[in-house]
PDB file of C-alpha atoms in Angstrom:
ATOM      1  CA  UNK A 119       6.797   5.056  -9.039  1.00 59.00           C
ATOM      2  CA  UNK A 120       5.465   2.254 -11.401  1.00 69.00           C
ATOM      3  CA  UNK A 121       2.322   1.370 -10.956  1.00 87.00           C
ATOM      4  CA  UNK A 122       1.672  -2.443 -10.073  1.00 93.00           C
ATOM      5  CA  UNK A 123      -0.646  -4.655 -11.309  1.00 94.00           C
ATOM      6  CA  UNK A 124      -2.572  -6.719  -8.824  1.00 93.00           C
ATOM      7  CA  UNK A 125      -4.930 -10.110  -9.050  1.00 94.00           C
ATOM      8  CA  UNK A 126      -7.733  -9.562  -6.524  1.00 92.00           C
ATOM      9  CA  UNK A 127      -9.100 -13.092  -6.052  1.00 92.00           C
ATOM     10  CA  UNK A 128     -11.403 -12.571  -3.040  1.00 89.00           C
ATOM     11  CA  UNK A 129     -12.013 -16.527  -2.536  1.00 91.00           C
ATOM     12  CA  UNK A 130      -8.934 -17.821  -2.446  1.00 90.00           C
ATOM     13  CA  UNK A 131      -7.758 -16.008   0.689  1.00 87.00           C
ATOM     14  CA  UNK A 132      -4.589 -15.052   0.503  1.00 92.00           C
ATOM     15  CA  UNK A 133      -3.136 -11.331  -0.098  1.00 94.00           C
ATOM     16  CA  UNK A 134      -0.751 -10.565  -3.325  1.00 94.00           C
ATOM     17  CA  UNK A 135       2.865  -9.729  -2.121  1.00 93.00           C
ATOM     18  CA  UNK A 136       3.967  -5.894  -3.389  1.00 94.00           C
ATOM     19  CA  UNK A 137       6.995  -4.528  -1.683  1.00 95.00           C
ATOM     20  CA  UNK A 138       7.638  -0.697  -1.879  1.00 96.00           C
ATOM     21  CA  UNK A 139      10.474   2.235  -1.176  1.00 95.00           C
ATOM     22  CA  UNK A 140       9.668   5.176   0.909  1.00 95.00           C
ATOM     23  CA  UNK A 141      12.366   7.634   0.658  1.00 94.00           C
ATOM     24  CA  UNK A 142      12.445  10.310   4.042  1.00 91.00           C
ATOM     25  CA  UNK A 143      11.488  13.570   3.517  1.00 90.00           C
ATOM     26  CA  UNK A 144       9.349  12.650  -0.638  1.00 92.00           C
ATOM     27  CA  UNK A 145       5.745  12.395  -0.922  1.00 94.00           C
ATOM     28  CA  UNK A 146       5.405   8.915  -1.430  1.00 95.00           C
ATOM     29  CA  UNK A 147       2.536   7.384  -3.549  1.00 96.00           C
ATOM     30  CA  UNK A 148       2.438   3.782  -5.053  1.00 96.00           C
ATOM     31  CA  UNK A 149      -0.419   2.946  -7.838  1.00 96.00           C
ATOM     32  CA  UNK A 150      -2.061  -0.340  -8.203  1.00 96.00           C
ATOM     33  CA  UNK A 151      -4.394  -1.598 -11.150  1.00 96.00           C
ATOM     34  CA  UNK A 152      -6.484  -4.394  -9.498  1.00 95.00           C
ATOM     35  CA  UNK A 153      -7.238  -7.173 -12.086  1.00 96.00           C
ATOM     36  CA  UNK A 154      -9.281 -10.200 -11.236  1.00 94.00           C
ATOM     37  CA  UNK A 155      -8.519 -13.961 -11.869  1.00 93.00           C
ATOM     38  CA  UNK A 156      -9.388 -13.414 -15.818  1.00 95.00           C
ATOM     39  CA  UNK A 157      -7.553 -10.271 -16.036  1.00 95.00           C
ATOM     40  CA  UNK A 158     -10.214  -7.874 -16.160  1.00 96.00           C
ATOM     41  CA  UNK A 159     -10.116  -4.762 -14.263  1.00 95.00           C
ATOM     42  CA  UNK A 160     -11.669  -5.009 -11.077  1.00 93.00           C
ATOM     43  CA  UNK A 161     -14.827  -3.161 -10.584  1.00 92.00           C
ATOM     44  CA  UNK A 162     -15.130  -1.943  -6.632  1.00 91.00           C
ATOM     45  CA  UNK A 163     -17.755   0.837  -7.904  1.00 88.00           C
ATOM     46  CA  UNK A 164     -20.983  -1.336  -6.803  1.00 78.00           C
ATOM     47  CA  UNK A 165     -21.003  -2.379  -3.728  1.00 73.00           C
ATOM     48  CA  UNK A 166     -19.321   0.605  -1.416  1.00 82.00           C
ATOM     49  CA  UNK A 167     -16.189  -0.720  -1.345  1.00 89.00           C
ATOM     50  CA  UNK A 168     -14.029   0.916   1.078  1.00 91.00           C
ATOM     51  CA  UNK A 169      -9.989   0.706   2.105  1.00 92.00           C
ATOM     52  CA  UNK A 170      -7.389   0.602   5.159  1.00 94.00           C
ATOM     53  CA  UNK A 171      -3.697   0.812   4.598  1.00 95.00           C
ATOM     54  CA  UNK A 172      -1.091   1.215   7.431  1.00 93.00           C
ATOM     55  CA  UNK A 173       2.308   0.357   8.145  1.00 93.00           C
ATOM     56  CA  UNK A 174       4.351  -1.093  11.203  1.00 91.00           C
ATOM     57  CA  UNK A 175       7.761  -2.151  12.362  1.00 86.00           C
ATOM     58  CA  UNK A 176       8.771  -5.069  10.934  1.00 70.00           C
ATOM     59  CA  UNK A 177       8.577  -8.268  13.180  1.00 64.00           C
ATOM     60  CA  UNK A 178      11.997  -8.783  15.495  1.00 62.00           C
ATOM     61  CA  UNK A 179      13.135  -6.983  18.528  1.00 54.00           C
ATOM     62  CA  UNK A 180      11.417  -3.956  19.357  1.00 58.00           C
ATOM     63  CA  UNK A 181       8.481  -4.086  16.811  1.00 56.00           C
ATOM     64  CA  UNK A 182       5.370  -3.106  17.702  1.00 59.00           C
ATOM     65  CA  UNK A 183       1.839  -3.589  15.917  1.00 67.00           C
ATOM     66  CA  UNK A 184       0.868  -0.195  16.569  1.00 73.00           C
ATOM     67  CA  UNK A 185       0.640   1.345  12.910  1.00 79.00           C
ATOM     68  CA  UNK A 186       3.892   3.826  12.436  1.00 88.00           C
ATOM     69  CA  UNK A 187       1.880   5.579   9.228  1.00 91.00           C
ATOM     70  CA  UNK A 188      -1.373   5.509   8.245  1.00 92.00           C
ATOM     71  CA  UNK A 189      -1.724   5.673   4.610  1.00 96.00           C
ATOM     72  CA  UNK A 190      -4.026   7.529   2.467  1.00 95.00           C
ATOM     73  CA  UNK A 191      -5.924   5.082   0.267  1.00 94.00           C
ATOM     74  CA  UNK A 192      -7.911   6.446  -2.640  1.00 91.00           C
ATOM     75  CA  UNK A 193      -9.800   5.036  -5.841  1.00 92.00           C
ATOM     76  CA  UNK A 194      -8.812   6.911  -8.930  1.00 93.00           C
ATOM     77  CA  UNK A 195     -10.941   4.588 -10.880  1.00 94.00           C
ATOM     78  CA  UNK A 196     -12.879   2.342  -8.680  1.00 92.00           C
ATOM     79  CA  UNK A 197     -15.019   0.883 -11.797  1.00 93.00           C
ATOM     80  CA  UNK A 198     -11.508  -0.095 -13.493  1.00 95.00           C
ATOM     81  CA  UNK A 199      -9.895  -0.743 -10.282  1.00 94.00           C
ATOM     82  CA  UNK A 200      -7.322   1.397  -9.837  1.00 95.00           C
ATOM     83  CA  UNK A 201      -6.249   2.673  -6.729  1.00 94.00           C
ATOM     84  CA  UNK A 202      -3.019   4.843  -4.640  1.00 96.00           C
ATOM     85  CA  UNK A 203      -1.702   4.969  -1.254  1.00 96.00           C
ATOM     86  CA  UNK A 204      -0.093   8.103  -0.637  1.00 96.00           C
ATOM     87  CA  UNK A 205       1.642   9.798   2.214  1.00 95.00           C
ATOM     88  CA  UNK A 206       2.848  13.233   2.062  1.00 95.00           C
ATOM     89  CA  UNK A 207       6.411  14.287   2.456  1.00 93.00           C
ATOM     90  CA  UNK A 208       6.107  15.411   5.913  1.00 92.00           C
ATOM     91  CA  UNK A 209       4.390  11.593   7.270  1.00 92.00           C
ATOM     92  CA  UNK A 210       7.717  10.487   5.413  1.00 92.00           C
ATOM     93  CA  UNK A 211       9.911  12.909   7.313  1.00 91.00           C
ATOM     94  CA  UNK A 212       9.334  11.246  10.926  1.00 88.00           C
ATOM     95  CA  UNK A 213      10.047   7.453   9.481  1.00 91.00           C
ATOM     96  CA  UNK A 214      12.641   5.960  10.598  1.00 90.00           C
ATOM     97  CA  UNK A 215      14.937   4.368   8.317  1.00 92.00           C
ATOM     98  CA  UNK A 216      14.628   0.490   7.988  1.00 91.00           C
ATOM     99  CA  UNK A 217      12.505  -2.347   7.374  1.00 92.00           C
ATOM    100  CA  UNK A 218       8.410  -1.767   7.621  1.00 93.00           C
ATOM    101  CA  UNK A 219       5.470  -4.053   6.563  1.00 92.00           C
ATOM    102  CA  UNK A 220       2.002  -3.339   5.384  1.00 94.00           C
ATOM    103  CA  UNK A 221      -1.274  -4.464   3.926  1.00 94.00           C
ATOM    104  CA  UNK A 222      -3.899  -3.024   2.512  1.00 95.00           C
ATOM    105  CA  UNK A 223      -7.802  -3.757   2.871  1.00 94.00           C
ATOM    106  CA  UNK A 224     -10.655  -3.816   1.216  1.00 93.00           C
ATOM    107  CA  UNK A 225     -14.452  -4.087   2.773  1.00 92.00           C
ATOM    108  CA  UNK A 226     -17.699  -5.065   1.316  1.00 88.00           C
ATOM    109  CA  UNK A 227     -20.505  -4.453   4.119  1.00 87.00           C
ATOM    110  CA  UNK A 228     -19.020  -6.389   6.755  1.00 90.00           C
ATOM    111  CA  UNK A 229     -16.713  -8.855   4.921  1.00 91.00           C
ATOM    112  CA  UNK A 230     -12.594  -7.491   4.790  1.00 93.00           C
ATOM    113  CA  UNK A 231     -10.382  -8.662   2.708  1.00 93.00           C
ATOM    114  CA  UNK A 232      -6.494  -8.620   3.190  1.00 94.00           C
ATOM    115  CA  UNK A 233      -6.079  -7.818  -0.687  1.00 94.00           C
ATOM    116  CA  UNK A 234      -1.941  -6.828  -0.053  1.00 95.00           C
ATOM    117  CA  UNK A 235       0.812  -7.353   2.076  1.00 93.00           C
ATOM    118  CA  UNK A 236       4.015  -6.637   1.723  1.00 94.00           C
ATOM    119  CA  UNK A 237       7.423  -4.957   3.244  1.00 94.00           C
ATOM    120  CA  UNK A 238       8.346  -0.965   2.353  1.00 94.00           C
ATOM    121  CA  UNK A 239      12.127  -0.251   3.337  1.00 95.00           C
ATOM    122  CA  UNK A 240      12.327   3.467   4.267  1.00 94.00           C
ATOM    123  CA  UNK A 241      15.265   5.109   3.413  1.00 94.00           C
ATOM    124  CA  UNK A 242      16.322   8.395   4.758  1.00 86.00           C
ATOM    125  CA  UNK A 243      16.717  11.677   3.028  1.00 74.00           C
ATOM    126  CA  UNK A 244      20.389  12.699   1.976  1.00 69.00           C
ATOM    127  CA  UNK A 245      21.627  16.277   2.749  1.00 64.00           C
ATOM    128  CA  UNK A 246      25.050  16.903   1.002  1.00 58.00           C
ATOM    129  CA  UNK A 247      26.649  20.579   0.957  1.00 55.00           C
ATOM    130  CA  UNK A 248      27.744  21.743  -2.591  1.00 59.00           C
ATOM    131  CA  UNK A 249      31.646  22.106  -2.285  1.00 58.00           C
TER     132      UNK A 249
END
């Protein structure tokens, strides 16, 4: 996957919109470069930043808030702000297929920001017998 490039503006409030592809039974893992309003990398190295990202249902009938994946979040740069959420192929093997949303935060101390949102469509693996 590409990686995306983000602008973390922590005052203004609202999160950046990044959608994504999970396909069933594939590791996933997305990559982000977090720039700020100038377009300098983000530094998250000085404070103890730390990071949340789940997914759910998306909103109609039968969605639920309870988080259908958890995703690991992990700095591979946190002075030049670069980040991936991951799940492994078998958290991708249980989806089912459709329509999901997300968000991932970010925390200073006690302060959380909603940094980005964003829908994933899930699509199932393909088994096909050779003829």
């Amino acid at each position: 996957m590409a990686t995306k490039k983000i602008t973390f503006d922590p005052n203004s409030g609202v999160p950046y919109g990044a959608n994504l592809t999970i396909y069933g039974g594939a590791t996933f893992k997305a990559e982000f470069n977090i720039v700020d309003t100038s377009n300098a990398a983000y530094d998250f190295s000085g404070v103890g930043w730390t990071t949340k990202s789940e997914m759910v249902k998306s909103v109609g009938a039968g969605s639920t808030t309870v988080p259908t994946a958890t995703f690991n979040v992990g700095f591979t740069s946190a002075a030049d702000g670069k980040f991936q959420l991951t799940l492994p192929s078998t958290g991708t093997t249980s989806l089912a297929e459709g329509r999901y949303m997300y968000n991932v935060l970010v925390s200073s101390g006690t302060t959380v920001y909603n940094m980005i949102n964003g829908n994933i469509l899930v699509y199932q693996q393909i088994s096909a017998q050779p003829s």
